Each structure stands twice: as C-alpha cells, then as structure tokens.
Coordinates of C-alpha atoms in Angstrom, one line a residue:
X1 CA 89.1 54.6 6.0
X2 CA 89.6 56.3 9.3
X3 CA 91.2 54.5 12.3
X4 CA 93.6 54.9 15.2
X5 CA 96.4 52.7 14.0
X6 CA 98.1 50.3 16.4
X7 CA 101.5 51.6 15.4
X8 CA 100.6 55.2 16.2
X9 CA 99.6 54.6 19.9
X10 CA 103.2 54.1 21.2
X11 CA 103.5 57.5 22.7
X12 CA 100.4 56.9 24.8
X13 CA 101.8 53.6 26.0
X14 CA 105.0 55.3 27.0
X15 CA 103.2 58.1 28.7
X16 CA 100.9 56.0 30.9
X17 CA 103.4 55.5 33.7
X18 CA 104.2 59.2 33.8
X19 CA 100.5 60.0 34.0
X20 CA 99.7 57.6 36.8
X21 CA 100.5 60.0 39.7
X22 CA 97.6 59.8 42.2
X23 CA 98.4 62.5 44.9
X24 CA 99.7 66.0 44.9
X25 CA 99.9 67.6 48.3
X26 CA 100.0 71.3 47.7
X27 CA 101.8 73.6 50.1
X28 CA 99.9 76.3 52.1
X29 CA 101.2 79.0 49.7
X30 CA 99.1 77.4 46.9
X31 CA 95.9 78.4 48.8
X32 CA 96.6 82.1 47.9
X33 CA 96.8 81.5 44.2
X34 CA 93.7 79.1 44.2
X35 CA 91.6 81.5 46.2
X36 CA 92.5 84.4 44.0
X37 CA 91.8 82.3 40.9
X38 CA 88.3 81.6 42.3
X39 CA 87.7 85.3 42.8
X40 CA 88.9 86.2 39.3
X41 CA 86.8 83.5 37.6
X42 CA 83.6 84.4 39.5
X43 CA 84.1 88.0 38.4
X44 CA 85.0 87.3 34.8
X45 CA 88.5 88.7 35.2
X46 CA 91.1 89.5 34.2
X47 CA 89.5 91.7 31.5
X48 CA 89.1 95.3 30.6
X49 CA 86.0 97.1 31.9
X50 CA 82.9 96.5 29.8
X51 CA 81.9 99.5 27.7
X52 CA 78.5 98.8 26.1
X53 CA 77.0 100.8 23.3
X54 CA 73.9 102.7 24.7
X55 CA 72.1 102.0 21.4
X56 CA 71.9 98.3 22.3
X57 CA 69.2 99.2 24.8
X58 CA 67.0 100.6 22.0
X59 CA 66.5 97.3 20.2
X60 CA 64.4 94.4 21.4
X61 CA 66.2 91.1 21.6
X62 CA 64.6 87.8 20.3
X63 CA 63.2 85.6 23.0
X64 CA 64.1 81.9 23.2
X65 CA 61.5 79.8 24.9
X66 CA 63.3 76.4 24.4
X67 CA 63.7 74.4 27.6
X68 CA 67.2 74.4 29.1
X69 CA 67.8 70.7 28.8
X70 CA 66.9 70.9 25.1
X71 CA 69.3 73.7 24.4
X72 CA 72.0 71.8 26.3
X73 CA 71.5 68.7 24.2
X74 CA 71.4 70.7 20.9
X75 CA 74.6 72.5 22.0
X76 CA 76.4 69.2 22.6
X77 CA 75.3 67.8 19.3
X78 CA 76.5 70.9 17.4
X79 CA 79.7 71.0 19.4
X80 CA 80.4 67.4 18.5
X81 CA 80.0 68.1 14.8
X82 CA 82.3 71.1 15.0
X83 CA 84.9 69.2 17.0
X84 CA 85.0 66.2 14.7
X85 CA 85.2 68.6 11.7
X86 CA 88.1 70.6 13.2
X87 CA 90.0 67.5 14.4
X88 CA 89.6 65.1 11.5
X89 CA 88.1 67.1 8.7
X90 CA 85.1 64.7 8.9
X91 CA 81.6 66.2 8.6
X92 CA 79.1 64.0 10.6
X93 CA 76.4 65.4 8.4
X94 CA 77.8 63.4 5.5
X95 CA 77.0 59.7 6.0
X96 CA 80.2 58.3 4.5
X97 CA 82.3 60.6 6.8
X98 CA 80.2 59.7 9.8
X99 CA 81.0 56.0 9.1
X100 CA 84.7 56.9 9.1
X101 CA 84.2 58.5 12.6
X102 CA 82.5 55.3 13.7
X103 CA 85.7 53.4 12.8
X104 CA 87.8 56.0 14.6
X105 CA 85.7 55.4 17.7
X106 CA 85.9 51.6 17.5
X107 CA 89.6 51.5 16.9
X108 CA 90.4 54.1 19.7
X109 CA 88.4 52.0 22.1
X110 CA 90.2 48.8 21.0
X111 CA 93.6 50.4 21.3
X112 CA 92.8 51.7 24.8
X113 CA 91.6 48.2 25.9
X114 CA 94.7 46.5 24.4
X115 CA 97.1 48.4 26.6
X116 CA 97.4 45.7 29.2
X117 CA 99.9 46.3 32.0
X118 CA 99.9 46.9 35.7
X119 CA 97.7 49.9 35.2
X120 CA 94.9 48.0 33.5
X121 CA 91.8 46.9 35.4
X122 CA 89.6 44.2 34.0
X123 CA 88.3 45.5 30.7
X124 CA 90.1 48.9 30.7
X125 CA 92.6 51.3 32.1
X126 CA 92.3 52.4 35.7
X127 CA 90.6 55.7 36.1
X128 CA 91.8 56.3 39.6
X129 CA 95.3 57.6 38.8
X130 CA 96.5 60.9 37.3
X131 CA 94.6 63.2 39.6
X132 CA 97.9 64.9 40.6
X133 CA 98.4 66.2 37.1
X134 CA 95.0 67.8 37.2
X135 CA 95.7 69.5 40.6
X136 CA 99.1 70.7 39.5
X137 CA 97.7 72.1 36.3
X138 CA 94.9 73.9 38.2
X139 CA 97.5 75.5 40.5
X140 CA 99.7 76.6 37.6
X141 CA 96.6 78.0 35.8
X142 CA 95.8 80.0 39.0
X143 CA 99.3 81.4 39.0
X144 CA 99.1 82.4 35.4
X145 CA 95.7 84.0 35.9
X146 CA 96.9 86.0 38.9
X147 CA 99.9 87.3 37.0
X148 CA 97.7 88.3 34.1
X149 CA 95.4 90.2 36.5
X150 CA 98.4 92.0 38.0
X151 CA 99.7 92.9 34.5
X152 CA 96.2 94.2 33.6
X153 CA 96.1 96.3 36.7
X154 CA 92.9 94.7 37.9
X155 CA 93.7 95.1 41.6
X156 CA 94.9 98.7 41.2
X157 CA 91.8 99.8 39.3
X158 CA 88.7 101.4 40.8
X159 CA 86.3 98.6 41.5
X160 CA 83.4 100.7 40.1
X161 CA 85.1 100.4 36.7
X162 CA 84.0 96.8 36.6
X163 CA 80.5 97.4 37.9
X164 CA 77.6 96.9 35.5
X165 CA 75.3 100.0 35.4
X166 CA 71.7 99.4 36.7
X167 CA 70.1 99.5 33.2
X168 CA 72.1 96.6 31.8
X169 CA 71.4 93.4 33.9
X170 CA 68.1 92.7 32.1
X171 CA 69.7 93.1 28.7
X172 CA 72.6 90.9 29.7
X173 CA 70.2 88.1 31.0
X174 CA 68.3 88.1 27.7
X175 CA 71.5 88.1 25.6
X176 CA 73.1 85.3 27.6
X177 CA 70.0 83.2 27.0
X178 CA 70.7 83.5 23.2
X179 CA 74.4 82.7 23.4
X180 CA 74.0 78.9 23.0
X181 CA 71.8 79.3 19.9
X182 CA 74.3 81.7 18.4
X183 CA 77.0 79.1 18.9
X184 CA 74.9 76.3 17.5
X185 CA 74.3 78.4 14.4
X186 CA 78.0 78.9 13.9
X187 CA 78.8 75.3 14.5
X188 CA 76.2 74.1 12.0
X189 CA 77.0 76.9 9.5
X190 CA 73.4 78.1 9.6
X191 CA 72.5 81.8 9.0
X192 CA 70.3 82.8 12.0
X193 CA 69.2 85.9 10.2
X194 CA 67.0 83.8 8.0
X195 CA 64.0 81.6 8.8
X196 CA 66.4 79.0 9.9
X197 CA 64.2 76.5 11.7
X198 CA 64.0 74.0 8.9
X199 CA 67.8 74.1 8.3
X200 CA 68.5 73.6 12.0
X201 CA 66.0 70.7 12.3
X202 CA 67.5 69.0 9.3
X203 CA 71.0 69.3 10.7
X204 CA 69.9 67.9 14.0
X205 CA 68.0 65.0 12.4
X206 CA 71.0 64.1 10.3
X207 CA 73.2 64.1 13.4
X208 CA 70.8 61.8 15.2
X209 CA 71.0 59.3 12.4
X210 CA 74.8 58.9 12.9
X211 CA 75.4 55.3 14.1
X212 CA 78.3 54.7 16.5
X213 CA 79.2 51.4 18.2
X214 CA 78.2 51.0 21.8
X215 CA 81.6 51.0 23.4
X216 CA 82.2 49.4 26.9
X217 CA 81.5 51.9 29.7
X218 CA 84.9 51.2 31.3
X219 CA 86.6 52.3 28.0
X220 CA 84.5 55.5 27.8
X221 CA 85.4 56.2 31.5
X222 CA 89.1 55.7 30.7
X223 CA 88.8 58.0 27.6
X224 CA 87.3 60.7 29.8
X225 CA 90.0 60.3 32.5
X226 CA 92.8 60.3 30.0
X227 CA 91.4 63.4 28.3
X228 CA 91.5 65.3 31.6
X229 CA 95.0 64.1 32.4
X230 CA 96.4 64.9 28.9
X231 CA 94.7 68.3 28.9
X232 CA 96.4 69.0 32.2
X233 CA 99.8 68.0 30.7
X234 CA 99.2 70.1 27.5
X235 CA 98.3 73.2 29.6
X236 CA 101.4 72.8 31.7
X237 CA 103.4 72.4 28.5
X238 CA 101.9 75.6 26.9
X239 CA 102.5 77.6 30.1
X240 CA 105.9 76.5 31.1
X241 CA 107.4 75.6 27.7
X242 CA 108.3 72.1 28.7
X243 CA 107.4 68.5 27.9
X244 CA 105.8 67.5 31.2
X245 CA 105.4 63.8 30.6
X246 CA 109.1 63.5 29.5
X247 CA 110.7 65.3 32.5
X248 CA 108.3 63.8 35.0
X249 CA 105.9 64.9 37.7
X250 CA 108.5 65.8 40.4
X251 CA 110.4 68.1 38.1
X252 CA 107.2 69.8 36.9
X253 CA 105.9 70.2 40.4
X254 CA 109.2 71.9 41.5
X255 CA 108.8 74.3 38.5
X256 CA 105.3 75.2 39.5
X257 CA 106.0 75.6 43.2
X258 CA 109.0 77.8 42.5
X259 CA 106.6 80.3 41.0
X260 CA 104.7 80.9 44.2
X261 CA 107.2 83.2 46.1
X262 CA 107.3 85.7 43.3
X263 CA 103.6 85.7 43.0
X264 CA 103.2 86.3 46.8
X265 CA 105.6 89.3 46.6
X266 CA 103.8 90.8 43.6
X267 CA 100.4 90.4 45.3
X268 CA 101.7 91.9 48.6
X269 CA 103.0 94.9 46.7
X270 CA 99.7 95.3 44.8
X271 CA 97.6 94.9 47.9
X272 CA 99.8 97.3 50.0
X273 CA 100.8 94.5 52.4
X274 CA 104.3 94.6 53.9
X275 CA 106.5 91.5 53.3
X276 CA 107.5 91.8 56.9
X277 CA 104.1 91.1 58.4
X278 CA 104.2 88.2 60.9
X279 CA 102.1 85.9 58.7
X280 CA 102.2 87.0 55.1
X281 CA 100.1 84.1 53.9
X282 CA 97.3 84.7 56.3
X283 CA 97.4 88.4 55.5
X284 CA 97.2 87.8 51.8
X285 CA 94.4 85.3 52.2
X286 CA 92.5 87.6 54.5
X287 CA 92.8 90.5 52.0
X288 CA 91.5 88.3 49.2
X289 CA 88.5 87.0 51.2
X290 CA 87.6 90.3 52.9
X291 CA 88.8 93.3 50.8
X292 CA 88.4 92.4 47.2
X293 CA 85.1 93.7 46.0
X294 CA 82.0 91.5 45.3
X295 CA 80.6 92.6 42.0
X296 CA 78.5 91.0 39.3
X297 CA 80.6 89.1 36.7
X298 CA 82.3 91.4 34.2
X299 CA 80.8 90.7 30.8
X300 CA 83.7 91.9 28.7
X301 CA 85.0 88.5 27.6
X302 CA 81.6 87.0 26.6
X303 CA 79.5 90.0 25.6
X304 CA 81.3 91.5 22.7
X305 CA 80.1 93.8 19.9
X306 CA 80.0 90.9 17.3
X307 CA 78.0 88.7 19.7
X308 CA 75.5 91.5 20.3
X309 CA 75.3 92.2 16.6
X310 CA 74.6 88.5 16.0
X311 CA 71.8 88.5 18.5
X312 CA 70.3 91.7 17.2
X313 CA 70.1 90.4 13.7
X314 CA 68.6 87.0 14.5
X315 CA 65.3 86.1 13.0
X316 CA 63.0 86.8 16.0
X317 CA 60.1 84.8 14.7
X318 CA 62.3 81.7 14.0
X319 CA 63.8 82.0 17.5
X320 CA 60.4 82.2 19.1
X321 CA 59.1 79.2 17.1
X322 CA 61.8 76.9 18.6
X323 CA 59.6 75.0 21.1
X324 CA 61.3 71.6 20.5
X325 CA 62.1 69.0 23.1
X326 CA 65.2 66.9 22.8
X327 CA 66.3 63.8 24.8
X328 CA 68.6 64.4 27.7
X329 CA 72.3 63.9 27.1
X330 CA 72.7 60.5 28.8
X331 CA 70.1 58.9 26.5
X332 CA 71.8 59.7 23.2
X333 CA 74.4 57.1 22.1
X334 CA 75.8 59.7 19.6
X335 CA 76.9 61.9 22.6
X336 CA 77.7 59.0 25.0
X337 CA 80.3 57.7 22.6
X338 CA 81.1 60.6 20.3
X339 CA 82.0 63.2 23.0
X340 CA 84.7 61.2 24.9
X341 CA 86.1 59.9 21.6
X342 CA 86.4 63.4 20.1
X343 CA 87.7 64.9 23.3
X344 CA 90.4 62.2 23.8
X345 CA 91.4 62.6 20.1
X346 CA 92.0 66.3 20.6
X347 CA 94.2 65.7 23.7
X348 CA 96.1 62.8 22.2
X349 CA 97.1 65.2 19.4
X350 CA 97.8 68.2 21.6
X351 CA 99.8 66.4 24.3
X352 CA 101.4 63.4 22.4
X353 CA 101.2 64.2 18.7
X354 CA 99.0 61.2 18.0
X355 CA 96.7 61.7 15.1
X356 CA 94.1 59.4 13.5
X357 CA 94.7 58.0 10.1
X358 CA 92.1 59.1 7.6
X359 CA 93.6 57.6 4.4
X360 CA 94.0 53.8 4.1
X361 CA 97.4 52.4 5.1
X362 CA 99.4 50.1 2.9
X363 CA 98.0 46.9 4.3
X364 CA 97.2 44.9 7.4
X365 CA 94.6 47.4 8.7
X366 CA 92.2 45.9 11.2
X367 CA 89.8 48.9 11.4
X368 CA 86.9 47.2 9.6
X369 CA 87.2 44.0 11.6
X370 CA 87.3 46.1 14.9
X371 CA 84.3 48.1 13.8
X372 CA 82.3 44.9 13.0
X373 CA 83.2 43.4 16.4
X374 CA 82.2 46.7 18.1
X375 CA 78.8 46.7 16.5
X376 CA 78.3 43.1 17.2
X377 CA 79.1 43.4 20.9

C-alpha cells in the first residue's frame, strides 16, 4: 500500500498555529553567538587538530573528471534512494516499492492541500510564516556550538595546532573531489573497489524510471517550508529537552535567550576580557572579528582515516571513465517531487511522530484514488 493516512495527520493540523510565527527580533547579545558560529563553521570547528598519516602522500589518488553539475545530480539521486530506504524501508530500485513511494507522495500532497484554515492560501499552505522558528533554532545552535568549542579548548589552543601543513592542500583538494562519489557508492551499496561503472549506471537508470506524480508547485513549496520549520523545532527539542510546539514560541524564546549571559561570561573568561569593560558586547565582538585566527578549514571532521582508505582503494580506471552528463536538478521530476516529500516525511516523524502507513489499513483507504487523481492532473 503506502500512504499518509488522513487520521495520522492530526498532530500537524494542531501544530500549524504554533509554527506560524513570522518574526523573531533577536537581542544584541545574539550577535556574539552568531558571529562566533560563523567563524567556527568556516574553520571546521569545534574539532580536534587534524593528524594525517604521512603515508597518504605516497599513494596517487584517483582522478574524477565528471562535471560538477553531474556529480551534484547523481548525489541527489543516490541520497533520495538512501533517505526513502531509511525512512520507509522502501527501495526505489524495486518497481513495486517505488510505486508505494508514489502513493506516499500523492497522499502527503493531498493531506497538506486539505488543511484548509486561515493559514491556507489558494491551493496550499502559506509559506511566509514560521521564519521565527528557523531564526531561533539557528541562534540556539550557535550557542551550542560555542559551548562545545569552549569545552574542547578551541580558543585556548595554539592556533598553529589547527593549521594544515604546506604539503597537504593538494592532497585535500583531490580527496574532497572524490567525497561525493564515495557517498554515492555507499548509498547505492556499490563496491567502488571493483569496475563499478556498469553497476552505478544501472542503479541510476533504474532511479530515473521511477514515476512520481507531478504535484502542484505550491504544495511542494509548502512541504519545503514545513520541513525547515519542523527541523528547527526538532533541533530545539533535542538541544533543550522540551516539546517546542507544545509550550509555544514565547517560552522557547525565553529559554534560548536565558542562555546568552552564561555564554558571554564563559567567552570573556576564555578570551581574557574583563566582565567590567564598559561595553562587553562590543569587546567580545571585536575580539571575534579581529583576534581569532584566519586559517584554512580544519579537515578533521570530513577527512577521516576510513574516508581516505575508501578513496585509496577505489578503482582508478573506473573513476577516470566516468565522463557522464546528467540533467540539472530542476529538470528531473524524480527529484522535484521526491526530495521535498522525503524531507518532510523525515521531519514529520522527528518533530511530531507522524509516520506513513506501509501496510494496508482495515478499510476506507483513499490512497489509490488520490494517486490516480494526482497522475491525471
């Protein structure tokens, strides 16, 4: 079967008013956390210093000549397959299971469109609300990131500990070019140590035969917007140990803002800035902008020994032979429909506990009728 049952969507209907908060005016103190988060993200921190194996420089890495837009498209196709498999246990490489995902897509679109209240525009939910949750979640993430960096001693460490030695940038550039292909191999379950070209081509062709209904653009936009809002709510829940949509935006905002004074005090102590300076906020921001070192991104989190081993053992001839060209992302209905459906499904489950039904229900299911109508539209 495969559908989003009408009876299962109640939690989303209840959550819509709580999600529809358009504006969050952050206080000046938030600028410190956000600026520090930007610095940490640009530099791949917090992380431990990268300690590469000198032997890696003795081996030649395979060279991938595939165009960037093609590898981006292939990555999206492989990621969709992996996401649907993880979320629903459905393998899009199996035609019968791909048909089940088509029903999931059609019924999810129908349920979204049927939620008619003051927050609905013609044909779909408004996509203008909910931005406040995204902004608040970003601030809370920045606070978490700063605390992790403090705990890891990033600001107390010698900046040179995070510097990449001069012999490594070329190796890192070549390795990073292979990372998408390594991920694609994992997501398709293909052994890249073999002459894998035929297996990869077969998997991609099978994915491109998956037929999904052409859903209304407004519904796809709503799905993307709801995905972002629910992801924000889920991240706040995981960080703060609360149910954000139940206690409401004002209460969650108060919890997040209450974390800022302790962060400022901890940063001032780490940076050696007195809490008695005339303008502590300005002093902290000036330190972040002017005193934190500007280094290349630390590769510790992305360039790990297993990743390097995977790259070193790839079939170099098969990698070099990949001269394919694939359509750009916007031209593939599989991705236009599949990606927002899969993404929203993940967030509905994470934030609201809503799961799709894979087995048939006892009766009265409209999934097949909804699917026929979607394909006929």
